[in-house]
mmCIF file of C-alpha atoms in Angstrom:
data_model
loop_
_atom_site.group_PDB
_atom_site.id
_atom_site.type_symbol
_atom_site.label_atom_id
_atom_site.label_comp_id
_atom_site.label_asym_id
_atom_site.label_seq_id
_atom_site.Cartn_x
_atom_site.Cartn_y
_atom_site.Cartn_z
ATOM 1 C CA MET A 706 -124.603 -43.992 -35.606
ATOM 2 C CA GLN A 707 -121.990 -46.546 -34.644
ATOM 3 C CA GLU A 708 -120.726 -46.699 -38.247
ATOM 4 C CA ASN A 709 -120.092 -42.941 -38.104
ATOM 5 C CA ASP A 710 -118.782 -42.995 -34.530
ATOM 6 C CA PHE A 711 -121.554 -40.668 -33.342
ATOM 7 C CA GLY A 712 -122.238 -40.659 -29.635
ATOM 8 C CA ALA A 713 -125.897 -39.811 -30.178
ATOM 9 C CA ALA A 714 -128.460 -38.207 -32.429
ATOM 10 C CA LEU A 715 -130.393 -35.156 -31.288
ATOM 11 C CA LEU A 716 -133.760 -34.861 -33.030
ATOM 12 C CA PHE A 717 -135.960 -31.760 -33.236
ATOM 13 C CA GLU A 718 -137.944 -32.576 -36.386
ATOM 14 C CA PRO A 719 -141.358 -33.906 -35.238
ATOM 15 C CA GLN A 720 -141.392 -36.796 -37.708
ATOM 16 C CA ASN A 721 -137.931 -37.911 -36.645
ATOM 17 C CA ILE A 722 -139.043 -37.765 -33.020
ATOM 18 C CA ARG A 723 -142.107 -39.815 -33.947
ATOM 19 C CA TYR A 724 -139.960 -42.367 -35.773
ATOM 20 C CA ALA A 725 -137.530 -42.737 -32.853
ATOM 21 C CA THR A 726 -140.053 -42.751 -29.990
ATOM 22 C CA ASP A 727 -143.526 -43.441 -31.474
ATOM 23 C CA ILE A 728 -144.796 -40.440 -29.488
ATOM 24 C CA SER A 729 -146.638 -37.480 -31.011
ATOM 25 C CA ASN A 730 -147.813 -34.232 -29.424
ATOM 26 C CA ALA A 731 -151.057 -32.273 -29.532
ATOM 27 C CA ASN A 732 -149.057 -29.225 -30.678
ATOM 28 C CA LEU A 733 -147.548 -31.194 -33.558
ATOM 29 C CA ILE A 734 -147.782 -28.687 -36.429
ATOM 30 C CA TRP A 735 -146.653 -25.812 -34.184
ATOM 31 C CA THR A 736 -143.547 -27.770 -33.191
ATOM 32 C CA PHE A 737 -142.470 -28.017 -36.842
ATOM 33 C CA TYR A 738 -141.280 -24.404 -36.542
ATOM 34 C CA THR A 739 -141.024 -23.928 -32.756
ATOM 35 C CA PRO A 740 -138.127 -25.813 -31.061
ATOM 36 C CA VAL A 741 -139.793 -26.845 -27.806
ATOM 37 C CA ARG A 742 -139.408 -30.659 -27.824
ATOM 38 C CA TYR A 743 -136.567 -32.965 -28.797
ATOM 39 C CA ALA A 744 -135.303 -36.526 -28.471
ATOM 40 C CA PHE A 745 -131.806 -37.551 -27.453
ATOM 41 C CA VAL A 746 -131.024 -40.923 -29.052
ATOM 42 C CA PRO A 747 -127.782 -42.537 -27.820
ATOM 43 C CA ALA A 748 -125.900 -44.888 -30.126
ATOM 44 C CA THR A 749 -126.827 -47.692 -27.741
ATOM 45 C CA GLY A 750 -129.890 -47.730 -25.507
ATOM 46 C CA LEU A 751 -133.336 -46.176 -25.582
ATOM 47 C CA PRO A 752 -134.083 -42.538 -26.508
ATOM 48 C CA ILE A 753 -134.758 -39.859 -23.925
ATOM 49 C CA LEU A 754 -137.708 -37.672 -24.956
ATOM 50 C CA PHE A 755 -137.693 -34.062 -23.764
ATOM 51 C CA GLU A 756 -141.362 -33.210 -24.057
ATOM 52 C CA TYR A 757 -143.270 -29.948 -24.167
ATOM 53 C CA GLY A 758 -146.221 -29.421 -21.818
ATOM 54 C CA LEU A 759 -145.411 -32.021 -19.153
ATOM 55 C CA ASP A 760 -146.407 -29.577 -16.411
ATOM 56 C CA THR A 761 -150.046 -29.706 -17.532
ATOM 57 C CA CYS A 762 -150.158 -33.072 -19.322
ATOM 58 C CA PRO A 763 -147.695 -35.494 -17.702
ATOM 59 C CA LEU A 764 -146.457 -38.589 -19.544
ATOM 60 C CA SER A 765 -144.720 -41.660 -18.164
ATOM 61 C CA ALA A 766 -142.075 -43.629 -20.037
ATOM 62 C CA ASP A 767 -143.641 -46.748 -18.521
ATOM 63 C CA ASP A 768 -146.526 -46.309 -20.971
ATOM 64 C CA TYR A 769 -144.291 -46.318 -24.061
ATOM 65 C CA ALA A 770 -142.158 -49.159 -25.361
ATOM 66 C CA PHE A 771 -139.509 -47.189 -27.225
ATOM 67 C CA VAL A 772 -138.290 -44.551 -24.752
ATOM 68 C CA GLY A 773 -136.076 -44.860 -21.702
ATOM 69 C CA ASP A 774 -137.364 -41.699 -20.030
ATOM 70 C CA ILE A 775 -139.574 -38.659 -20.644
ATOM 71 C CA ARG A 776 -138.328 -35.388 -19.165
ATOM 72 C CA PRO A 777 -139.346 -31.699 -19.351
ATOM 73 C CA SER A 778 -137.798 -29.897 -22.296
ATOM 74 C CA ILE A 779 -135.875 -26.626 -22.209
ATOM 75 C CA SER A 780 -137.391 -24.449 -24.901
ATOM 76 C CA LEU A 781 -135.071 -22.865 -27.452
ATOM 77 C CA ALA A 782 -137.901 -20.843 -28.982
ATOM 78 C CA THR A 783 -137.766 -17.053 -29.157
ATOM 79 C CA PHE A 784 -141.498 -17.305 -28.422
ATOM 80 C CA TYR A 785 -140.544 -17.977 -24.781
ATOM 81 C CA ARG A 786 -136.980 -16.690 -24.350
ATOM 82 C CA LEU A 787 -136.673 -13.410 -26.269
ATOM 83 C CA ASN A 788 -135.033 -11.485 -23.426
ATOM 84 C CA ALA A 789 -133.060 -14.326 -21.832
ATOM 85 C CA LYS A 790 -132.341 -16.722 -24.662
ATOM 86 C CA ASP A 791 -128.574 -16.993 -24.055
ATOM 87 C CA GLU A 792 -129.180 -17.972 -20.433
ATOM 88 C CA TRP A 793 -131.573 -20.759 -21.404
ATOM 89 C CA ILE A 794 -129.339 -22.003 -24.195
ATOM 90 C CA GLY A 795 -126.592 -22.301 -21.600
ATOM 91 C CA LYS A 796 -128.869 -24.443 -19.425
ATOM 92 C CA TRP A 797 -129.797 -26.540 -22.471
ATOM 93 C CA CYS A 798 -126.099 -27.065 -23.289
ATOM 94 C CA ASP A 799 -125.491 -28.215 -19.722
ATOM 95 C CA GLN A 800 -128.282 -30.742 -20.267
ATOM 96 C CA MET A 801 -126.698 -32.052 -23.510
ATOM 97 C CA MET A 802 -123.219 -32.278 -21.981
ATOM 98 C CA GLY A 803 -124.613 -34.284 -19.088
ATOM 99 C CA LEU A 804 -126.348 -36.736 -21.431
ATOM 100 C CA LEU A 805 -123.232 -37.242 -23.553
ATOM 101 C CA ALA A 806 -121.241 -37.966 -20.416
ATOM 102 C CA GLU A 807 -123.886 -40.212 -18.858
ATOM 103 C CA LEU A 808 -125.066 -42.203 -21.885
ATOM 104 C CA CYS A 809 -122.359 -41.877 -24.540
ATOM 105 C CA GLY A 810 -119.079 -42.353 -22.711
ATOM 106 C CA GLY A 811 -118.209 -38.689 -23.022
ATOM 107 C CA SER A 812 -118.381 -38.689 -26.838
ATOM 108 C CA GLN A 813 -118.229 -35.236 -28.375
ATOM 109 C CA ARG A 814 -119.681 -36.293 -31.744
ATOM 110 C CA LEU A 815 -123.382 -35.426 -32.021
ATOM 111 C CA ALA A 816 -125.641 -35.798 -35.073
ATOM 112 C CA VAL A 817 -128.413 -33.162 -35.168
ATOM 113 C CA ASP A 818 -131.309 -32.993 -37.648
ATOM 114 C CA SER A 819 -132.056 -29.273 -37.148
ATOM 115 C CA LEU A 820 -130.982 -26.718 -34.564
ATOM 116 C CA VAL A 821 -131.242 -22.973 -34.002
ATOM 117 C CA PRO A 822 -127.871 -21.359 -34.878
ATOM 118 C CA THR A 823 -127.179 -19.972 -31.403
ATOM 119 C CA ALA A 824 -127.597 -23.419 -29.851
ATOM 120 C CA CYS A 825 -125.322 -24.965 -32.482
ATOM 121 C CA LEU A 826 -122.635 -22.362 -31.776
ATOM 122 C CA ALA A 827 -123.015 -22.923 -28.046
ATOM 123 C CA LEU A 828 -122.370 -26.643 -28.480
ATOM 124 C CA ALA A 829 -119.319 -25.935 -30.624
ATOM 125 C CA ASN A 830 -117.976 -23.600 -27.931
ATOM 126 C CA ARG A 831 -118.223 -26.512 -25.484
ATOM 127 C CA GLY A 832 -116.117 -28.690 -27.804
ATOM 128 C CA ILE A 833 -119.016 -30.679 -29.299
ATOM 129 C CA GLN A 834 -118.707 -31.621 -32.975
ATOM 130 C CA VAL A 835 -122.091 -31.305 -34.688
ATOM 131 C CA PHE A 836 -122.836 -33.480 -37.738
ATOM 132 C CA ASP A 837 -125.698 -33.870 -40.221
ATOM 133 C CA GLY A 838 -128.451 -35.802 -38.491
ATOM 134 C CA ASP A 839 -131.015 -35.227 -41.229
ATOM 135 C CA GLY A 840 -129.152 -37.478 -43.667
ATOM 136 C CA LEU A 841 -128.560 -39.989 -40.880
ATOM 137 C CA MET A 842 -132.295 -40.253 -40.234
ATOM 138 C CA ALA A 843 -133.123 -40.458 -43.937
ATOM 139 C CA ARG A 844 -130.886 -43.518 -44.220
ATOM 140 C CA ALA A 845 -132.284 -45.019 -41.020
ATOM 141 C CA ARG A 846 -135.864 -44.683 -42.315
ATOM 142 C CA LEU A 847 -135.101 -46.010 -45.797
ATOM 143 C CA ILE A 848 -136.007 -49.690 -45.297
ATOM 144 C CA LYS A 849 -139.373 -50.325 -43.674
ATOM 145 C CA CYS A 850 -140.006 -53.202 -41.276
ATOM 146 C CA ALA A 851 -143.174 -55.315 -41.398
ATOM 147 C CA ASP A 852 -144.941 -53.154 -38.802
ATOM 148 C CA GLU A 853 -144.188 -50.016 -40.801
ATOM 149 C CA ILE A 854 -145.617 -51.584 -43.951
ATOM 150 C CA LYS A 855 -148.843 -52.231 -42.010
ATOM 151 C CA CYS A 856 -148.919 -48.578 -40.904
ATOM 152 C CA LEU A 857 -148.343 -47.406 -44.473
ATOM 153 C CA GLN A 858 -151.101 -49.691 -45.736
ATOM 154 C CA ALA A 859 -153.471 -48.227 -43.137
ATOM 155 C CA ALA A 860 -152.601 -44.710 -44.319
ATOM 156 C CA VAL A 861 -153.137 -45.605 -47.977
ATOM 157 C CA ASP A 862 -156.472 -47.214 -47.074
ATOM 158 C CA VAL A 863 -157.567 -43.838 -45.698
ATOM 159 C CA ALA A 864 -156.236 -42.075 -48.808
ATOM 160 C CA ASP A 865 -158.290 -44.522 -50.911
ATOM 161 C CA LEU A 866 -161.400 -43.707 -48.888
ATOM 162 C CA GLY A 867 -160.776 -39.979 -49.191
ATOM 163 C CA ALA A 868 -160.231 -40.246 -52.961
ATOM 164 C CA ARG A 869 -163.493 -42.162 -53.351
ATOM 165 C CA ARG A 870 -165.388 -39.567 -51.345
ATOM 166 C CA ILE A 871 -163.893 -36.722 -53.391
ATOM 167 C CA ARG A 872 -164.978 -38.460 -56.587
ATOM 168 C CA GLU A 873 -168.497 -38.876 -55.232
ATOM 169 C CA LYS A 874 -168.683 -35.132 -54.437
ATOM 170 C CA ILE A 875 -167.493 -33.897 -57.843
ATOM 171 C CA ARG A 876 -170.286 -31.964 -59.548
ATOM 172 C CA PRO A 877 -170.805 -28.550 -61.183
ATOM 173 C CA GLY A 878 -171.026 -25.779 -58.592
ATOM 174 C CA VAL A 879 -168.745 -27.191 -55.893
ATOM 175 C CA THR A 880 -165.423 -25.410 -55.325
ATOM 176 C CA GLU A 881 -161.929 -26.879 -55.297
ATOM 177 C CA GLN A 882 -161.596 -26.017 -51.603
ATOM 178 C CA GLN A 883 -164.851 -27.767 -50.760
ATOM 179 C CA LEU A 884 -163.607 -30.919 -52.472
ATOM 180 C CA TRP A 885 -160.233 -30.668 -50.749
ATOM 181 C CA SER A 886 -161.917 -30.419 -47.352
ATOM 182 C CA VAL A 887 -163.382 -33.889 -47.933
ATOM 183 C CA LEU A 888 -159.902 -35.410 -47.756
ATOM 184 C CA HIS A 889 -159.080 -33.519 -44.557
ATOM 185 C CA GLN A 890 -162.285 -34.647 -42.886
ATOM 186 C CA THR A 891 -161.737 -38.248 -43.950
ATOM 187 C CA ASN A 892 -158.159 -38.288 -42.697
ATOM 188 C CA ILE A 893 -158.967 -36.830 -39.276
ATOM 189 C CA GLU A 894 -162.120 -38.947 -38.949
ATOM 190 C CA GLN A 895 -160.052 -42.099 -39.529
ATOM 191 C CA GLY A 896 -157.304 -41.216 -37.039
ATOM 192 C CA GLY A 897 -154.938 -39.460 -39.445
ATOM 193 C CA GLU A 898 -152.879 -36.408 -38.571
ATOM 194 C CA TRP A 899 -152.412 -33.784 -41.275
ATOM 195 C CA ILE A 900 -151.863 -33.140 -45.007
ATOM 196 C CA GLU A 901 -148.573 -31.810 -46.347
ATOM 197 C CA THR A 902 -149.919 -29.924 -49.380
ATOM 198 C CA GLN A 903 -153.113 -28.440 -50.881
ATOM 199 C CA LEU A 904 -152.912 -29.992 -54.336
ATOM 200 C CA LEU A 905 -156.340 -30.109 -55.920
ATOM 201 C CA SER A 906 -157.074 -28.193 -59.106
ATOM 202 C CA SER A 907 -159.566 -28.297 -61.930
ATOM 203 C CA GLY A 908 -160.054 -27.264 -65.540
ATOM 204 C CA GLN A 909 -157.289 -25.033 -66.895
ATOM 205 C CA ARG A 910 -155.739 -24.844 -63.405
ATOM 206 C CA THR A 911 -154.492 -28.418 -63.808
ATOM 207 C CA ASN A 912 -151.716 -27.134 -66.112
ATOM 208 C CA PRO A 913 -149.136 -26.387 -64.892
ATOM 209 C CA TRP A 914 -149.258 -28.620 -61.831
ATOM 210 C CA TYR A 915 -148.705 -27.426 -58.229
ATOM 211 C CA GLN A 916 -151.529 -24.890 -58.138
ATOM 212 C CA THR A 917 -153.137 -24.591 -54.715
ATOM 213 C CA ALA A 918 -156.774 -25.579 -54.169
ATOM 214 C CA SER A 919 -158.794 -22.403 -54.626
ATOM 215 C CA GLU A 920 -162.293 -20.922 -54.635
ATOM 216 C CA LYS A 921 -162.654 -21.844 -58.313
ATOM 217 C CA VAL A 922 -166.029 -23.417 -59.037
ATOM 218 C CA ILE A 923 -165.983 -26.796 -60.784
ATOM 219 C CA GLU A 924 -167.707 -26.700 -64.173
ATOM 220 C CA ASP A 925 -169.181 -29.430 -66.353
ATOM 221 C CA GLY A 926 -166.374 -30.885 -68.465
ATOM 222 C CA ASP A 927 -163.567 -30.050 -66.004
ATOM 223 C CA LEU A 928 -160.982 -32.594 -64.980
ATOM 224 C CA VAL A 929 -160.431 -32.556 -61.227
ATOM 225 C CA VAL A 930 -156.905 -33.610 -60.279
ATOM 226 C CA PHE A 931 -155.578 -34.118 -56.756
ATOM 227 C CA ASP A 932 -152.629 -35.490 -54.787
ATOM 228 C CA THR A 933 -153.401 -36.731 -51.261
ATOM 229 C CA ASP A 934 -149.939 -36.125 -49.660
ATOM 230 C CA MET A 935 -151.446 -37.039 -46.286
ATOM 231 C CA VAL A 936 -149.946 -38.194 -43.021
ATOM 232 C CA GLY A 937 -152.519 -40.697 -41.909
ATOM 233 C CA PRO A 938 -153.026 -43.081 -38.994
ATOM 234 C CA PHE A 939 -149.932 -43.942 -36.933
ATOM 235 C CA GLY A 940 -148.065 -40.995 -38.469
ATOM 236 C CA TYR A 941 -147.342 -42.622 -41.846
ATOM 237 C CA VAL A 942 -147.894 -41.302 -45.366
ATOM 238 C CA GLY A 943 -150.703 -42.153 -47.784
ATOM 239 C CA ASP A 944 -149.751 -40.511 -51.070
ATOM 240 C CA ILE A 945 -151.720 -41.194 -54.246
ATOM 241 C CA SER A 946 -152.885 -38.973 -57.123
ATOM 242 C CA ARG A 947 -155.963 -39.290 -59.283
ATOM 243 C CA ALA A 948 -157.862 -37.328 -61.945
ATOM 244 C CA TYR A 949 -161.634 -37.556 -62.438
ATOM 245 C CA LEU A 950 -163.947 -35.953 -64.959
ATOM 246 C CA CYS A 951 -166.867 -33.755 -63.968
ATOM 247 C CA GLY A 952 -169.344 -34.690 -66.664
ATOM 248 C CA ASP A 953 -169.923 -37.552 -69.068
ATOM 249 C CA ARG A 954 -167.529 -37.271 -72.008
ATOM 250 C CA PRO A 955 -163.870 -36.191 -71.907
ATOM 251 C CA ASN A 956 -162.594 -34.176 -74.856
ATOM 252 C CA ALA A 957 -159.687 -35.242 -77.075
ATOM 253 C CA ASP A 958 -157.039 -33.257 -75.152
ATOM 254 C CA GLN A 959 -158.183 -34.762 -71.848
ATOM 255 C CA ARG A 960 -158.102 -38.285 -73.263
ATOM 256 C CA GLU A 961 -154.627 -37.805 -74.677
ATOM 257 C CA ALA A 962 -153.134 -36.344 -71.488
ATOM 258 C CA TYR A 963 -154.807 -39.008 -69.344
ATOM 259 C CA ARG A 964 -153.479 -41.792 -71.568
ATOM 260 C CA VAL A 965 -149.931 -40.386 -71.518
ATOM 261 C CA ALA A 966 -149.936 -40.107 -67.712
ATOM 262 C CA TYR A 967 -151.500 -43.550 -67.274
ATOM 263 C CA ASP A 968 -149.142 -45.314 -69.702
ATOM 264 C CA THR A 969 -146.142 -43.599 -68.114
ATOM 265 C CA LEU A 970 -147.173 -44.709 -64.646
ATOM 266 C CA GLN A 971 -148.002 -48.299 -65.600
ATOM 267 C CA HIS A 972 -144.753 -48.750 -67.544
ATOM 268 C CA ASN A 973 -142.683 -47.354 -64.685
ATOM 269 C CA ILE A 974 -144.329 -49.563 -62.076
ATOM 270 C CA GLU A 975 -143.157 -52.587 -64.071
ATOM 271 C CA VAL A 976 -139.571 -51.311 -63.838
ATOM 272 C CA PHE A 977 -139.538 -51.035 -60.026
ATOM 273 C CA ARG A 978 -137.743 -54.096 -58.664
ATOM 274 C CA PRO A 979 -135.025 -54.889 -56.121
ATOM 275 C CA GLY A 980 -131.456 -54.593 -57.290
ATOM 276 C CA ILE A 981 -132.000 -51.920 -59.942
ATOM 277 C CA SER A 982 -129.954 -48.752 -59.470
ATOM 278 C CA PHE A 983 -131.527 -45.308 -59.456
ATOM 279 C CA ARG A 984 -129.598 -44.597 -62.677
ATOM 280 C CA GLU A 985 -130.886 -47.770 -64.369
ATOM 281 C CA LEU A 986 -134.401 -46.968 -63.200
ATOM 282 C CA ALA A 987 -134.241 -43.565 -64.884
ATOM 283 C CA GLU A 988 -132.855 -45.062 -68.071
ATOM 284 C CA GLN A 989 -135.536 -47.764 -68.279
ATOM 285 C CA CYS A 990 -138.562 -45.679 -67.363
ATOM 286 C CA PHE A 991 -141.089 -44.403 -69.887
ATOM 287 C CA LEU A 992 -139.875 -41.731 -72.278
ATOM 288 C CA ILE A 993 -142.758 -39.288 -72.198
ATOM 289 C CA PRO A 994 -143.711 -37.758 -75.598
ATOM 290 C CA GLU A 995 -141.764 -34.602 -76.419
ATOM 291 C CA PRO A 996 -144.696 -32.119 -76.128
ATOM 292 C CA TYR A 997 -145.083 -33.140 -72.451
ATOM 293 C CA ARG A 998 -141.438 -33.110 -71.365
ATOM 294 C CA ASP A 999 -141.193 -29.510 -70.160
ATOM 295 C CA HIS A 1000 -143.687 -30.266 -67.367
ATOM 296 C CA GLN A 1001 -142.801 -33.875 -66.551
ATOM 297 C CA GLU A 1002 -142.564 -34.969 -62.922
ATOM 298 C CA ALA A 1003 -139.851 -36.964 -61.196
ATOM 299 C CA ILE A 1004 -140.255 -40.736 -61.474
ATOM 300 C CA GLY A 1005 -141.057 -40.934 -57.787
ATOM 301 C CA HIS A 1006 -139.963 -40.460 -54.194
ATOM 302 C CA GLY A 1007 -139.831 -42.302 -50.900
ATOM 303 C CA ALA A 1008 -142.650 -42.470 -48.356
ATOM 304 C CA GLY A 1009 -142.574 -43.238 -44.662
ATOM 305 C CA VAL A 1010 -143.304 -40.924 -41.749
ATOM 306 C CA GLN A 1011 -143.187 -38.159 -44.346
ATOM 307 C CA ILE A 1012 -142.603 -37.694 -48.061
ATOM 308 C CA GLU A 1013 -138.929 -38.522 -48.012
ATOM 309 C CA PHE A 1014 -135.699 -39.753 -49.596
ATOM 310 C CA PRO A 1015 -135.040 -40.978 -52.229
ATOM 311 C CA LEU A 1016 -135.964 -38.580 -55.014
ATOM 312 C CA LEU A 1017 -135.965 -40.545 -58.285
ATOM 313 C CA CYS A 1018 -135.240 -38.236 -61.214
ATOM 314 C CA GLN A 1019 -135.930 -38.579 -64.925
ATOM 315 C CA ARG A 1020 -133.198 -39.766 -67.318
ATOM 316 C CA ASP A 1021 -132.297 -36.229 -68.407
ATOM 317 C CA GLU A 1022 -131.734 -35.264 -64.751
ATOM 318 C CA ILE A 1023 -129.613 -38.250 -63.675
ATOM 319 C CA GLU A 1024 -126.585 -36.103 -62.906
ATOM 320 C CA ARG A 1025 -128.491 -34.129 -60.261
ATOM 321 C CA MET A 1026 -129.963 -37.280 -58.727
ATOM 322 C CA PRO A 1027 -128.711 -38.053 -55.210
ATOM 323 C CA TYR A 1028 -126.835 -41.377 -55.125
ATOM 324 C CA PRO A 1029 -127.503 -42.522 -58.732
ATOM 325 C CA GLU A 1030 -125.777 -45.869 -58.121
ATOM 326 C CA MET A 1031 -127.863 -46.661 -55.032
ATOM 327 C CA LEU A 1032 -130.099 -49.720 -55.423
ATOM 328 C CA LEU A 1033 -133.790 -50.266 -54.779
ATOM 329 C CA GLN A 1034 -134.100 -52.773 -51.943
ATOM 330 C CA PRO A 1035 -136.926 -54.877 -50.501
ATOM 331 C CA GLY A 1036 -138.744 -52.875 -47.844
ATOM 332 C CA MET A 1037 -138.401 -49.523 -49.567
ATOM 333 C CA VAL A 1038 -141.721 -47.749 -50.068
ATOM 334 C CA ILE A 1039 -141.916 -45.586 -53.174
ATOM 335 C CA CYS A 1040 -144.546 -43.281 -54.648
ATOM 336 C CA ALA A 1041 -144.368 -43.658 -58.431
ATOM 337 C CA GLU A 1042 -145.824 -40.636 -60.190
ATOM 338 C CA ALA A 1043 -146.498 -39.237 -63.640
ATOM 339 C CA TYR A 1044 -147.743 -35.885 -64.876
ATOM 340 C CA ALA A 1045 -148.851 -35.129 -68.438
ATOM 341 C CA GLY A 1046 -149.444 -31.522 -69.384
ATOM 342 C CA LYS A 1047 -148.197 -29.741 -72.497
ATOM 343 C CA ALA A 1048 -146.298 -26.488 -72.076
ATOM 344 C CA GLY A 1049 -148.812 -23.711 -72.690
ATOM 345 C CA GLY A 1050 -151.688 -26.203 -72.634
ATOM 346 C CA THR A 1051 -154.916 -26.131 -70.666
ATOM 347 C CA VAL A 1052 -155.090 -29.781 -69.547
ATOM 348 C CA GLY A 1053 -152.928 -31.624 -67.033
ATOM 349 C CA VAL A 1054 -153.225 -35.083 -65.495
ATOM 350 C CA LYS A 1055 -151.304 -36.231 -62.400
ATOM 351 C CA LEU A 1056 -151.438 -39.919 -61.428
ATOM 352 C CA GLU A 1057 -149.551 -41.608 -58.599
ATOM 353 C CA GLU A 1058 -149.367 -44.963 -56.851
ATOM 354 C CA GLN A 1059 -147.733 -45.931 -53.558
ATOM 355 C CA LEU A 1060 -145.894 -49.246 -53.639
ATOM 356 C CA VAL A 1061 -143.542 -51.397 -51.599
ATOM 357 C CA ILE A 1062 -140.475 -53.029 -53.120
ATOM 358 C CA THR A 1063 -140.654 -56.803 -52.550
ATOM 359 C CA SER A 1064 -138.165 -59.642 -53.050
ATOM 360 C CA ASP A 1065 -139.169 -60.072 -56.697
ATOM 361 C CA GLY A 1066 -140.794 -56.813 -57.814
ATOM 362 C CA CYS A 1067 -143.237 -54.448 -56.164
ATOM 363 C CA GLU A 1068 -146.694 -54.483 -54.624
ATOM 364 C CA LEU A 1069 -149.279 -51.709 -54.917
ATOM 365 C CA LEU A 1070 -150.785 -50.420 -51.682
ATOM 366 C CA SER A 1071 -153.630 -48.415 -53.252
ATOM 367 C CA ARG A 1072 -156.895 -49.784 -54.636
ATOM 368 C CA THR A 1073 -158.332 -46.526 -55.964
ATOM 369 C CA PRO A 1074 -159.561 -46.871 -59.567
ATOM 370 C CA PHE A 1075 -158.703 -44.521 -62.401
ATOM 371 C CA ASP A 1076 -161.335 -42.789 -64.550
ATOM 372 C CA GLU A 1077 -162.115 -45.387 -67.223
ATOM 373 C CA ARG A 1078 -164.028 -42.821 -69.294
ATOM 374 C CA CYS A 1079 -160.746 -41.016 -69.945
ATOM 375 C CA LEU A 1080 -159.008 -44.247 -70.961
ATOM 376 C CA ALA A 1081 -161.696 -45.586 -73.306
#
């Protein structure tokens, strides 16, 4: 913030609030689309959390290490203010102006990650310059400290456990949704929070990728493919992908797709190292065989309190890659991924590993095995 001469950052996104304050809320998913809590983070000093529900469930800043105060929020949600929203936005603006004067030396430069349009216009009418706080937070979260790496390892440990339990439950007659519920139960049981997607498919539904877990019944001979995409313990991501066979013997198409995905992933992991640019990474990563290129995945993406920046594109997409000359650095956590599925085909395999960039290479966080029958 100081580099950009921002007086403060105003955070509404729940994962940014969690990152800045280490405080979650029982209404977490609801607050992703209902602006009822926010954190004011001055350029110097501790954040002020404006929390929802303090009238029934009071919190004290004395119980939390990373906040200076916890105060009642002023809701900007239509859910509460349909007939008097302008009045409440005015009160909220008064609150923001007071904080900028009190904690930021009267600065009128405020970074905001997301904000309802009427509130943004109200700030502008008071002379406040509003800047992109989403990009600011993405850069702030980019390099993980040692404590964050421990949190990420704990999340991946739960993803490993969930993947093992899914594999144990695979059998003819079970549905995709029943298998997917195993991951949810494991995550919540182990202190996790939620799952960002519903990516589990089987048989012909594995190609193309990104088909939602359904009522389809698993049959003998199906590949079952899933991506955990979970926010686990401590609010950090555990994101791995695996494919397992229901049955004893994979067919030739399944073996080929599995081998292509596996070889792609293993080659690319060897390329991840500090000091390599995103452009160089794309140029050095595995060139997937031509029949599989129409459906290939990105090389990978960041992981932290959510699936996040950077997006690492394939070599033929370098020009649309954000910051192609940016370098991998120690402390970045990346999910390396590979998908192999021919256009018009009936088999797809998605594999993914979560890793941390170290001083001399990278270190895998997951210990979940692949299906050796498909690699034999």
